[in-house]
Structure formats: C-alpha cells, structure tokens
Short mmCIF file of N, CA and C and ligand atoms in Angstrom, two decimals:
data_model
loop_
_atom_site.label_atom_id
_atom_site.label_comp_id
_atom_site.label_asym_id
_atom_site.label_seq_id
_atom_site.Cartn_x
_atom_site.Cartn_y
_atom_site.Cartn_z
N VAL A 1 19.57 -10.48 -23.34
CA VAL A 1 19.93 -10.38 -21.91
C VAL A 1 18.78 -9.71 -21.16
N THR A 2 18.38 -10.31 -20.06
CA THR A 2 17.34 -9.67 -19.27
C THR A 2 17.89 -9.29 -17.92
N SER A 3 17.60 -8.09 -17.51
CA SER A 3 17.99 -7.70 -16.16
C SER A 3 16.72 -7.57 -15.33
N VAL A 4 16.82 -8.01 -14.11
CA VAL A 4 15.68 -7.93 -13.22
C VAL A 4 15.94 -6.85 -12.18
N LYS A 5 15.00 -5.95 -12.11
CA LYS A 5 15.12 -4.88 -11.13
C LYS A 5 14.36 -5.31 -9.88
N GLU A 6 15.05 -5.38 -8.76
CA GLU A 6 14.40 -5.78 -7.52
C GLU A 6 13.97 -4.54 -6.75
N VAL A 7 12.71 -4.52 -6.39
CA VAL A 7 12.13 -3.33 -5.77
C VAL A 7 11.47 -3.70 -4.46
N LYS A 8 11.99 -3.15 -3.38
CA LYS A 8 11.40 -3.42 -2.07
C LYS A 8 10.27 -2.44 -1.78
N VAL A 9 9.13 -3.00 -1.43
CA VAL A 9 7.94 -2.18 -1.15
C VAL A 9 7.39 -2.62 0.21
N CYS A 10 6.91 -1.69 1.01
CA CYS A 10 6.22 -2.10 2.23
C CYS A 10 4.83 -1.48 2.27
N LEU A 11 3.92 -2.21 2.90
CA LEU A 11 2.55 -1.70 3.07
C LEU A 11 2.35 -1.33 4.53
N LEU A 12 1.81 -0.14 4.72
CA LEU A 12 1.56 0.39 6.06
C LEU A 12 0.09 0.82 6.15
N GLY A 13 -0.41 0.92 7.34
CA GLY A 13 -1.79 1.39 7.52
C GLY A 13 -2.48 0.62 8.63
N GLU A 14 -3.60 1.14 9.08
CA GLU A 14 -4.34 0.58 10.21
C GLU A 14 -4.76 -0.87 9.95
N SER A 15 -5.02 -1.57 11.03
CA SER A 15 -5.50 -2.95 10.93
C SER A 15 -6.87 -2.99 10.26
N GLY A 16 -7.04 -3.92 9.35
CA GLY A 16 -8.35 -4.12 8.72
C GLY A 16 -8.61 -3.31 7.46
N VAL A 17 -7.67 -2.47 7.06
CA VAL A 17 -7.91 -1.64 5.86
C VAL A 17 -7.79 -2.45 4.57
N GLY A 18 -7.10 -3.61 4.65
CA GLY A 18 -7.00 -4.46 3.47
C GLY A 18 -5.61 -4.57 2.86
N LYS A 19 -4.57 -4.34 3.66
CA LYS A 19 -3.20 -4.45 3.15
C LYS A 19 -2.92 -5.86 2.62
N SER A 20 -3.21 -6.86 3.45
CA SER A 20 -2.94 -8.24 3.03
C SER A 20 -3.81 -8.63 1.84
N SER A 21 -5.02 -8.11 1.81
CA SER A 21 -5.93 -8.44 0.70
C SER A 21 -5.43 -7.84 -0.61
N ILE A 22 -4.84 -6.66 -0.55
CA ILE A 22 -4.25 -6.04 -1.74
C ILE A 22 -3.09 -6.90 -2.25
N VAL A 23 -2.26 -7.34 -1.31
CA VAL A 23 -1.10 -8.16 -1.69
C VAL A 23 -1.56 -9.51 -2.26
N LEU A 24 -2.55 -10.11 -1.61
CA LEU A 24 -3.08 -11.41 -2.06
C LEU A 24 -3.68 -11.29 -3.47
N ARG A 25 -4.37 -10.21 -3.71
CA ARG A 25 -4.94 -9.99 -5.05
C ARG A 25 -3.82 -9.80 -6.08
N PHE A 26 -2.83 -9.01 -5.72
CA PHE A 26 -1.74 -8.72 -6.66
C PHE A 26 -0.91 -9.97 -6.94
N VAL A 27 -0.61 -10.74 -5.90
CA VAL A 27 0.30 -11.88 -6.04
C VAL A 27 -0.41 -13.13 -6.55
N SER A 28 -1.63 -13.39 -6.06
CA SER A 28 -2.32 -14.66 -6.36
C SER A 28 -3.65 -14.49 -7.08
N ASP A 29 -4.04 -13.25 -7.33
CA ASP A 29 -5.33 -12.95 -7.95
C ASP A 29 -6.50 -13.64 -7.26
N THR A 30 -6.49 -13.57 -5.92
CA THR A 30 -7.61 -14.13 -5.15
C THR A 30 -8.04 -13.13 -4.09
N PHE A 31 -9.21 -13.39 -3.52
CA PHE A 31 -9.74 -12.56 -2.44
C PHE A 31 -10.38 -13.46 -1.40
N LYS A 32 -10.14 -13.16 -0.14
CA LYS A 32 -10.78 -13.93 0.95
C LYS A 32 -11.54 -12.99 1.86
N GLN A 33 -12.84 -13.25 2.00
CA GLN A 33 -13.64 -12.51 2.96
C GLN A 33 -13.19 -12.96 4.34
N GLY A 34 -12.98 -12.02 5.25
CA GLY A 34 -12.59 -12.41 6.61
C GLY A 34 -11.21 -13.03 6.71
N LEU A 35 -10.25 -12.41 6.06
CA LEU A 35 -8.85 -12.83 6.15
C LEU A 35 -8.34 -12.65 7.58
N GLU A 36 -7.42 -13.52 8.02
CA GLU A 36 -6.85 -13.37 9.36
C GLU A 36 -6.01 -12.09 9.44
N MET A 37 -5.97 -11.48 10.61
CA MET A 37 -5.09 -10.34 10.81
C MET A 37 -3.64 -10.82 10.72
N THR A 38 -2.81 -9.97 10.17
CA THR A 38 -1.39 -10.32 10.04
C THR A 38 -0.71 -10.25 11.40
N ILE A 39 0.17 -11.19 11.65
CA ILE A 39 0.97 -11.21 12.87
C ILE A 39 2.38 -10.77 12.47
N GLY A 40 2.85 -9.68 13.03
CA GLY A 40 4.21 -9.20 12.71
C GLY A 40 4.29 -8.62 11.32
N ALA A 41 4.56 -9.47 10.34
CA ALA A 41 4.60 -9.03 8.94
C ALA A 41 4.66 -10.27 8.08
N SER A 42 4.32 -10.12 6.82
CA SER A 42 4.51 -11.25 5.91
C SER A 42 5.21 -10.78 4.64
N PHE A 43 5.90 -11.70 4.01
CA PHE A 43 6.74 -11.36 2.86
C PHE A 43 6.30 -12.13 1.63
N MET A 44 6.18 -11.46 0.51
CA MET A 44 5.86 -12.13 -0.74
C MET A 44 6.59 -11.44 -1.89
N THR A 45 6.73 -12.17 -2.98
CA THR A 45 7.33 -11.53 -4.15
C THR A 45 6.39 -11.68 -5.34
N LYS A 46 6.54 -10.77 -6.27
CA LYS A 46 5.74 -10.83 -7.50
C LYS A 46 6.54 -10.13 -8.60
N THR A 47 6.63 -10.80 -9.73
CA THR A 47 7.38 -10.23 -10.85
C THR A 47 6.42 -9.70 -11.90
N LEU A 48 6.69 -8.50 -12.35
CA LEU A 48 5.89 -7.86 -13.40
C LEU A 48 6.81 -7.48 -14.54
N VAL A 49 6.34 -7.65 -15.75
CA VAL A 49 7.11 -7.16 -16.90
C VAL A 49 6.35 -5.98 -17.50
N VAL A 50 6.99 -4.83 -17.45
CA VAL A 50 6.36 -3.61 -17.96
C VAL A 50 7.35 -2.91 -18.88
N ASP A 51 6.90 -2.63 -20.10
CA ASP A 51 7.77 -1.96 -21.09
C ASP A 51 9.12 -2.64 -21.20
N GLN A 52 9.12 -3.93 -21.40
CA GLN A 52 10.34 -4.72 -21.58
C GLN A 52 11.28 -4.70 -20.38
N GLN A 53 10.75 -4.22 -19.26
CA GLN A 53 11.57 -4.26 -18.06
C GLN A 53 10.94 -5.23 -17.07
N THR A 54 11.79 -6.05 -16.47
CA THR A 54 11.28 -7.02 -15.49
C THR A 54 11.53 -6.48 -14.09
N VAL A 55 10.45 -6.36 -13.35
CA VAL A 55 10.56 -5.85 -11.98
C VAL A 55 10.10 -6.93 -11.02
N LYS A 56 10.97 -7.25 -10.08
CA LYS A 56 10.60 -8.21 -9.05
C LYS A 56 10.32 -7.45 -7.75
N PHE A 57 9.04 -7.40 -7.39
CA PHE A 57 8.66 -6.72 -6.16
C PHE A 57 8.93 -7.63 -4.96
N GLN A 58 9.59 -7.09 -3.98
CA GLN A 58 9.76 -7.77 -2.70
C GLN A 58 8.85 -7.03 -1.72
N ILE A 59 7.78 -7.69 -1.37
CA ILE A 59 6.68 -7.00 -0.69
C ILE A 59 6.62 -7.38 0.79
N TRP A 60 6.76 -6.38 1.62
CA TRP A 60 6.61 -6.56 3.07
C TRP A 60 5.26 -6.02 3.49
N ASP A 61 4.41 -6.93 3.92
CA ASP A 61 3.04 -6.60 4.34
C ASP A 61 3.04 -6.55 5.86
N THR A 62 2.98 -5.35 6.41
CA THR A 62 3.10 -5.22 7.87
C THR A 62 1.74 -5.42 8.56
N ALA A 63 1.80 -5.65 9.86
CA ALA A 63 0.59 -5.81 10.67
C ALA A 63 0.15 -4.45 11.19
N GLY A 64 -1.12 -4.14 11.04
CA GLY A 64 -1.60 -2.82 11.42
C GLY A 64 -1.94 -2.65 12.89
N GLN A 65 -2.07 -3.77 13.61
CA GLN A 65 -2.44 -3.65 15.02
C GLN A 65 -1.38 -2.87 15.78
N GLU A 66 -1.87 -2.04 16.70
CA GLU A 66 -1.03 -1.11 17.45
C GLU A 66 0.21 -1.79 18.06
N ARG A 67 0.02 -2.99 18.57
CA ARG A 67 1.13 -3.65 19.28
C ARG A 67 2.32 -3.97 18.36
N TYR A 68 2.12 -3.91 17.04
CA TYR A 68 3.21 -4.20 16.11
C TYR A 68 3.84 -2.94 15.53
N ARG A 69 3.31 -1.81 15.95
CA ARG A 69 3.69 -0.56 15.31
C ARG A 69 5.20 -0.30 15.35
N ALA A 70 5.83 -0.67 16.46
CA ALA A 70 7.26 -0.39 16.63
C ALA A 70 8.13 -1.21 15.68
N LEU A 71 7.55 -2.24 15.06
CA LEU A 71 8.33 -3.07 14.13
C LEU A 71 8.45 -2.44 12.74
N ALA A 72 7.57 -1.50 12.45
CA ALA A 72 7.49 -0.95 11.09
C ALA A 72 8.83 -0.51 10.50
N PRO A 73 9.69 0.15 11.28
CA PRO A 73 10.97 0.61 10.70
C PRO A 73 11.80 -0.51 10.08
N MET A 74 11.66 -1.72 10.61
CA MET A 74 12.42 -2.85 10.02
C MET A 74 11.96 -3.11 8.59
N TYR A 75 10.73 -2.79 8.31
CA TYR A 75 10.16 -3.11 7.00
C TYR A 75 10.25 -1.96 6.01
N TYR A 76 10.22 -0.72 6.47
CA TYR A 76 10.39 0.37 5.50
C TYR A 76 11.86 0.76 5.30
N ARG A 77 12.72 0.26 6.15
CA ARG A 77 14.16 0.50 5.97
C ARG A 77 14.59 -0.07 4.60
N GLY A 78 15.25 0.75 3.81
CA GLY A 78 15.76 0.28 2.52
C GLY A 78 14.68 0.10 1.46
N ALA A 79 13.46 0.49 1.75
CA ALA A 79 12.39 0.31 0.76
C ALA A 79 12.44 1.42 -0.29
N SER A 80 12.09 1.04 -1.52
CA SER A 80 11.96 2.04 -2.58
C SER A 80 10.62 2.75 -2.51
N ALA A 81 9.62 2.02 -2.01
CA ALA A 81 8.28 2.60 -1.97
C ALA A 81 7.53 2.11 -0.74
N ALA A 82 6.65 2.97 -0.25
CA ALA A 82 5.72 2.59 0.82
C ALA A 82 4.31 2.82 0.30
N ILE A 83 3.49 1.81 0.45
CA ILE A 83 2.08 1.94 0.11
C ILE A 83 1.33 2.14 1.42
N ILE A 84 0.75 3.31 1.60
CA ILE A 84 -0.01 3.56 2.83
C ILE A 84 -1.48 3.37 2.47
N VAL A 85 -2.09 2.41 3.15
CA VAL A 85 -3.46 2.02 2.82
C VAL A 85 -4.42 2.56 3.87
N TYR A 86 -5.56 3.08 3.42
CA TYR A 86 -6.67 3.40 4.33
C TYR A 86 -7.92 2.78 3.73
N ASP A 87 -8.98 2.78 4.54
CA ASP A 87 -10.26 2.21 4.13
C ASP A 87 -11.21 3.37 3.85
N VAL A 88 -11.70 3.49 2.63
CA VAL A 88 -12.54 4.65 2.26
C VAL A 88 -13.83 4.72 3.09
N THR A 89 -14.17 3.63 3.79
CA THR A 89 -15.39 3.64 4.61
C THR A 89 -15.09 3.95 6.08
N LYS A 90 -13.82 4.24 6.41
CA LYS A 90 -13.45 4.52 7.80
C LYS A 90 -12.55 5.74 7.89
N ARG A 91 -13.15 6.83 8.23
CA ARG A 91 -12.45 8.12 8.30
C ARG A 91 -11.20 8.05 9.18
N ASP A 92 -11.28 7.35 10.31
CA ASP A 92 -10.12 7.31 11.22
C ASP A 92 -8.90 6.66 10.57
N THR A 93 -9.13 5.77 9.61
CA THR A 93 -7.99 5.12 8.96
C THR A 93 -7.29 6.07 7.99
N PHE A 94 -8.07 7.04 7.48
CA PHE A 94 -7.48 8.08 6.63
C PHE A 94 -6.70 9.07 7.50
N ASP A 95 -7.25 9.42 8.65
CA ASP A 95 -6.53 10.31 9.57
C ASP A 95 -5.19 9.70 9.98
N ALA A 96 -5.16 8.39 10.12
CA ALA A 96 -3.93 7.71 10.54
C ALA A 96 -2.84 7.75 9.47
N VAL A 97 -3.23 7.97 8.22
CA VAL A 97 -2.24 8.05 7.13
C VAL A 97 -1.22 9.14 7.43
N LYS A 98 -1.71 10.25 7.99
CA LYS A 98 -0.82 11.40 8.23
C LYS A 98 0.30 11.05 9.19
N GLY A 99 0.01 10.20 10.16
CA GLY A 99 1.04 9.74 11.09
C GLY A 99 2.12 8.94 10.39
N TRP A 100 1.71 8.09 9.44
CA TRP A 100 2.69 7.30 8.69
C TRP A 100 3.54 8.19 7.78
N VAL A 101 2.91 9.19 7.18
CA VAL A 101 3.65 10.10 6.30
C VAL A 101 4.71 10.84 7.10
N ARG A 102 4.32 11.28 8.29
CA ARG A 102 5.26 12.00 9.16
C ARG A 102 6.40 11.07 9.58
N GLU A 103 6.06 9.86 9.95
CA GLU A 103 7.10 8.91 10.37
C GLU A 103 8.08 8.62 9.23
N LEU A 104 7.56 8.44 8.03
CA LEU A 104 8.45 8.18 6.89
C LEU A 104 9.34 9.38 6.60
N ALA A 105 8.77 10.58 6.74
CA ALA A 105 9.56 11.78 6.48
C ALA A 105 10.69 11.89 7.49
N ASN A 106 10.42 11.51 8.73
CA ASN A 106 11.42 11.64 9.78
C ASN A 106 12.43 10.49 9.81
N TYR A 107 11.96 9.28 9.57
CA TYR A 107 12.82 8.11 9.80
C TYR A 107 12.96 7.20 8.59
N GLY A 108 12.19 7.45 7.53
CA GLY A 108 12.21 6.57 6.38
C GLY A 108 13.36 6.88 5.44
N PRO A 109 13.54 6.03 4.42
CA PRO A 109 14.60 6.30 3.45
C PRO A 109 14.34 7.62 2.72
N LYS A 110 15.41 8.34 2.47
CA LYS A 110 15.31 9.58 1.70
C LYS A 110 14.79 9.19 0.31
N ASP A 111 13.93 10.02 -0.26
CA ASP A 111 13.39 9.77 -1.61
C ASP A 111 12.49 8.54 -1.72
N ILE A 112 11.99 8.04 -0.62
CA ILE A 112 11.06 6.91 -0.72
C ILE A 112 9.80 7.38 -1.47
N ILE A 113 9.34 6.54 -2.37
CA ILE A 113 8.12 6.82 -3.12
C ILE A 113 6.95 6.47 -2.21
N ILE A 114 6.01 7.39 -2.06
CA ILE A 114 4.82 7.10 -1.24
C ILE A 114 3.61 6.96 -2.16
N ALA A 115 2.88 5.88 -1.96
CA ALA A 115 1.62 5.68 -2.68
C ALA A 115 0.51 5.58 -1.66
N LEU A 116 -0.53 6.35 -1.86
CA LEU A 116 -1.69 6.34 -0.97
C LEU A 116 -2.78 5.52 -1.66
N ALA A 117 -3.24 4.46 -0.99
CA ALA A 117 -4.27 3.61 -1.58
C ALA A 117 -5.53 3.64 -0.73
N GLY A 118 -6.61 4.13 -1.30
CA GLY A 118 -7.92 4.16 -0.64
C GLY A 118 -8.66 2.88 -1.00
N ASN A 119 -8.59 1.90 -0.10
CA ASN A 119 -9.13 0.57 -0.43
C ASN A 119 -10.61 0.43 -0.04
N LYS A 120 -11.21 -0.64 -0.51
CA LYS A 120 -12.64 -0.97 -0.31
C LYS A 120 -13.54 -0.01 -1.09
N SER A 121 -13.07 0.41 -2.25
CA SER A 121 -13.84 1.34 -3.08
C SER A 121 -15.13 0.71 -3.60
N ASP A 122 -15.26 -0.63 -3.44
CA ASP A 122 -16.52 -1.30 -3.82
C ASP A 122 -17.67 -0.96 -2.87
N LEU A 123 -17.32 -0.47 -1.66
CA LEU A 123 -18.36 -0.19 -0.65
C LEU A 123 -18.80 1.28 -0.72
N GLU A 124 -19.27 1.69 -1.88
CA GLU A 124 -19.61 3.09 -2.14
C GLU A 124 -20.64 3.64 -1.14
N ASP A 125 -21.63 2.83 -0.77
CA ASP A 125 -22.69 3.30 0.14
C ASP A 125 -22.17 3.64 1.53
N LEU A 126 -21.03 3.07 1.89
CA LEU A 126 -20.48 3.27 3.23
C LEU A 126 -19.34 4.29 3.26
N ARG A 127 -19.09 4.92 2.12
CA ARG A 127 -17.94 5.81 1.99
C ARG A 127 -17.96 6.94 3.01
N GLU A 128 -16.78 7.18 3.63
CA GLU A 128 -16.62 8.31 4.56
C GLU A 128 -15.53 9.28 4.13
N VAL A 129 -14.72 8.86 3.16
CA VAL A 129 -13.63 9.72 2.68
C VAL A 129 -13.81 9.92 1.18
N THR A 130 -13.96 11.16 0.75
CA THR A 130 -14.16 11.39 -0.68
C THR A 130 -12.85 11.22 -1.44
N LYS A 131 -13.01 10.91 -2.70
CA LYS A 131 -11.85 10.75 -3.58
C LYS A 131 -11.12 12.08 -3.71
N LYS A 132 -11.91 13.15 -3.76
CA LYS A 132 -11.34 14.48 -3.96
C LYS A 132 -10.44 14.87 -2.78
N GLU A 133 -10.94 14.65 -1.58
CA GLU A 133 -10.16 15.01 -0.39
C GLU A 133 -8.84 14.24 -0.34
N ALA A 134 -8.91 12.96 -0.62
CA ALA A 134 -7.69 12.14 -0.57
C ALA A 134 -6.72 12.52 -1.68
N ALA A 135 -7.27 12.81 -2.86
CA ALA A 135 -6.42 13.20 -3.99
C ALA A 135 -5.69 14.51 -3.70
N GLN A 136 -6.39 15.43 -3.05
CA GLN A 136 -5.77 16.72 -2.71
C GLN A 136 -4.64 16.53 -1.70
N TYR A 137 -4.89 15.68 -0.72
CA TYR A 137 -3.87 15.43 0.27
C TYR A 137 -2.65 14.76 -0.37
N ALA A 138 -2.90 13.79 -1.24
CA ALA A 138 -1.80 13.10 -1.92
C ALA A 138 -0.97 14.07 -2.75
N GLU A 139 -1.64 15.00 -3.39
CA GLU A 139 -0.92 15.97 -4.21
C GLU A 139 -0.01 16.84 -3.35
N GLN A 140 -0.55 17.26 -2.20
CA GLN A 140 0.24 18.05 -1.24
C GLN A 140 1.54 17.37 -0.86
N ILE A 141 1.48 16.07 -0.63
CA ILE A 141 2.67 15.35 -0.18
C ILE A 141 3.38 14.66 -1.35
N GLN A 142 2.96 14.96 -2.57
CA GLN A 142 3.55 14.41 -3.79
C GLN A 142 3.56 12.89 -3.81
N ALA A 143 2.44 12.34 -3.38
CA ALA A 143 2.30 10.88 -3.37
C ALA A 143 1.47 10.43 -4.56
N ILE A 144 1.67 9.20 -4.95
CA ILE A 144 0.77 8.55 -5.90
C ILE A 144 -0.55 8.36 -5.17
N PHE A 145 -1.66 8.54 -5.86
CA PHE A 145 -2.96 8.28 -5.23
C PHE A 145 -3.82 7.40 -6.12
N ILE A 146 -4.41 6.39 -5.49
CA ILE A 146 -5.34 5.55 -6.23
C ILE A 146 -6.35 4.93 -5.28
N GLU A 147 -7.58 4.79 -5.74
CA GLU A 147 -8.55 4.01 -4.98
C GLU A 147 -8.52 2.59 -5.51
N THR A 148 -8.64 1.63 -4.58
CA THR A 148 -8.52 0.22 -4.94
C THR A 148 -9.69 -0.58 -4.36
N SER A 149 -9.93 -1.72 -4.95
CA SER A 149 -10.77 -2.73 -4.32
C SER A 149 -10.10 -4.07 -4.52
N ALA A 150 -9.62 -4.63 -3.41
CA ALA A 150 -9.03 -5.97 -3.49
C ALA A 150 -10.12 -6.97 -3.84
N LYS A 151 -11.33 -6.68 -3.39
CA LYS A 151 -12.45 -7.58 -3.64
C LYS A 151 -12.79 -7.64 -5.14
N ASN A 152 -12.91 -6.47 -5.75
CA ASN A 152 -13.30 -6.42 -7.17
C ASN A 152 -12.12 -6.35 -8.13
N ASP A 153 -10.93 -6.45 -7.61
CA ASP A 153 -9.73 -6.31 -8.43
C ASP A 153 -9.73 -5.00 -9.21
N SER A 154 -9.88 -3.93 -8.47
CA SER A 154 -9.87 -2.61 -9.09
C SER A 154 -8.66 -1.81 -8.59
N GLY A 155 -7.85 -1.32 -9.52
CA GLY A 155 -6.75 -0.43 -9.16
C GLY A 155 -5.49 -1.08 -8.64
N ILE A 156 -5.51 -2.38 -8.44
CA ILE A 156 -4.37 -3.03 -7.76
C ILE A 156 -3.13 -3.09 -8.67
N LYS A 157 -3.32 -3.57 -9.87
CA LYS A 157 -2.16 -3.66 -10.76
C LYS A 157 -1.66 -2.26 -11.11
N GLU A 158 -2.61 -1.35 -11.28
CA GLU A 158 -2.24 0.03 -11.60
C GLU A 158 -1.40 0.64 -10.48
N LEU A 159 -1.76 0.33 -9.24
CA LEU A 159 -0.99 0.82 -8.10
C LEU A 159 0.49 0.45 -8.25
N PHE A 160 0.75 -0.80 -8.55
CA PHE A 160 2.14 -1.25 -8.65
C PHE A 160 2.83 -0.74 -9.92
N THR A 161 2.09 -0.64 -11.02
CA THR A 161 2.74 -0.13 -12.23
C THR A 161 3.04 1.37 -12.10
N ARG A 162 2.21 2.06 -11.34
CA ARG A 162 2.51 3.49 -11.13
C ARG A 162 3.74 3.67 -10.24
N ILE A 163 3.96 2.75 -9.33
CA ILE A 163 5.20 2.79 -8.55
C ILE A 163 6.40 2.58 -9.48
N ILE A 164 6.29 1.61 -10.37
CA ILE A 164 7.39 1.36 -11.31
C ILE A 164 7.72 2.63 -12.11
N SER A 165 6.69 3.33 -12.53
CA SER A 165 6.94 4.50 -13.38
C SER A 165 7.62 5.63 -12.61
N ARG A 166 7.60 5.57 -11.30
CA ARG A 166 8.29 6.61 -10.51
C ARG A 166 9.70 6.20 -10.07
N LEU A 167 10.09 4.96 -10.34
CA LEU A 167 11.42 4.52 -9.92
C LEU A 167 12.49 5.27 -10.70
N PRO A 168 13.59 5.60 -10.04
CA PRO A 168 14.67 6.24 -10.79
C PRO A 168 15.19 5.30 -11.87
N ALA A 169 15.59 5.86 -12.99
CA ALA A 169 16.14 5.03 -14.07
C ALA A 169 17.45 4.42 -13.61
N ASP A 170 17.73 3.23 -14.07
CA ASP A 170 18.99 2.60 -13.64
C ASP A 170 20.03 2.69 -14.73
P1 GTP B 1 -3.94 -6.28 9.47
O1 GTP B 1 -3.21 -7.47 8.97
O2 GTP B 1 -4.57 -6.51 10.81
O3 GTP B 1 -3.09 -5.04 9.50
O4 GTP B 1 -5.18 -5.96 8.43
P2 GTP B 1 -5.07 -5.77 6.85
O5 GTP B 1 -4.89 -4.33 6.54
O6 GTP B 1 -4.08 -6.70 6.27
O7 GTP B 1 -6.56 -6.16 6.36
P3 GTP B 1 -7.03 -7.50 5.60
O8 GTP B 1 -6.44 -7.58 4.24
O9 GTP B 1 -6.83 -8.64 6.49
O10 GTP B 1 -8.59 -7.18 5.39
C1 GTP B 1 -9.47 -6.94 6.48
C2 GTP B 1 -10.88 -7.30 6.07
O11 GTP B 1 -11.36 -6.45 5.02
C3 GTP B 1 -11.01 -8.75 5.54
O12 GTP B 1 -12.19 -9.29 6.05
C4 GTP B 1 -11.10 -8.57 4.04
O13 GTP B 1 -11.86 -9.60 3.42
C5 GTP B 1 -11.79 -7.20 3.92
N1 GTP B 1 -11.39 -6.49 2.68
C6 GTP B 1 -10.15 -6.28 2.25
N2 GTP B 1 -10.13 -5.59 1.09
C7 GTP B 1 -11.43 -5.35 0.77
C8 GTP B 1 -12.07 -4.69 -0.31
O14 GTP B 1 -11.46 -4.16 -1.24
N3 GTP B 1 -13.44 -4.65 -0.28
C9 GTP B 1 -14.16 -5.21 0.73
N4 GTP B 1 -15.49 -5.12 0.66
N5 GTP B 1 -13.58 -5.84 1.77
C10 GTP B 1 -12.24 -5.93 1.79
MG1 MG B 2 -2.77 -8.03 7.11
#
C-alpha cells in the first residue's frame, strides 16, 4: 500500500530572483535564459519519493512584481511551506525577504515551514549577499537555508527534500 502525502508549497520573493526557474528546474530539469515574468501565479506539481515515502508537491509560483503583491495570501493560505527566494547578486532582494517573513508571521498559516533560498549562486563574481549573513538570518528565524542555482542545478532538489524532512509526521 502506498500513501501519497500532498504538500502545498508557495514561492515568494522579488521579481527576477528566479522563482519560476527554480520550479522549472525541479519539475522539468530544464533552464531558460530570459524566462518570461510570471503573471499572477502559476501552479505545478512534482512527486518525489524519499525514504519510502511519496510526496506530491503542489507548487504555487507567485509573481514577484509589485502589482501582484496583494494576491500572495491566496497562495500561502493553507501552505505547509513557503520558499522565500532572493538573488545573491542583488542586496535589495535579500532586504525584501524580511517583509515576507513578517507578513507570514502575521497572516500566514501557523507553523508554516519557511525556507530561504539564495538563488543565482553560479554568479559568484557578482555576489552582494554573503552566505554567512544569510545563514545567520535564517537561523534567527528558524528557517531552512540553502543557496541554489537553477542554471547549474545546484541545491534545488536538496531544498525540497529538506522541506520534507521538516514536515510533521503523519
Ligand atoms: P517573476 O515571475 O517576475 O516574479 O520572476 P522570477 O522570480 O520567477 O524569476 P525568473 O525565474 O523568471 O528568472 C529571472 C531571470 O533570472 C531569468 O532570465 C532567468 O533565466 C534568470 N535566472 C534564474 N535563475 C538563475 C540562476 O540560478 N542563475 C542565473 N545565472 N540566472 C538565473
Ligand atoms: Mg516567475
């Protein structure tokens, strides 16, 4: 008998940080330079089998542009986890993470798992946010922290498996 655990996850973060690229890499193992900006939100699923458990992720990829910001609650409502993405080469996108953390604390589901993903780690020469600084912040807020590259397929699967390991046992 196999039971499938359905896990709702949403991605939040500024426009252009690579939310859709992370999802595209995770779901289809592809990367597109110059992906279109997301309009509203997009939905995808991906099933992972980890330690004999089957997890079906229901992934809501939100649009980072300011004009869509008010829609976010529709997507984090009922979510088990929120992945807040920033771009390691853009300091302002890391500063914006704090706003999302505050919003989730105030209006998000109680006990939502927060994962902080520092994307575009392949662009080391352009880095503006150190790994140490982000790791310290994540520890403060008890979030999962990982640096990712959707382009190089670095850290993406680990991001989702680390979310699984924090899910409450059923
Ligand atoms: P919105 O939908 O507007 O919120 O943006 P988004 O966060 O979904 O960003 P998206 O995935 O569309 O990526 C923005 C741009 O960054 C695209 O041109 C991607 O090709 C590029 N990009 C995404 N991830 C990476 C990465 O890991 N490394 C590099 N070098 N570029 C990336
Ligand atoms: Mg997008």
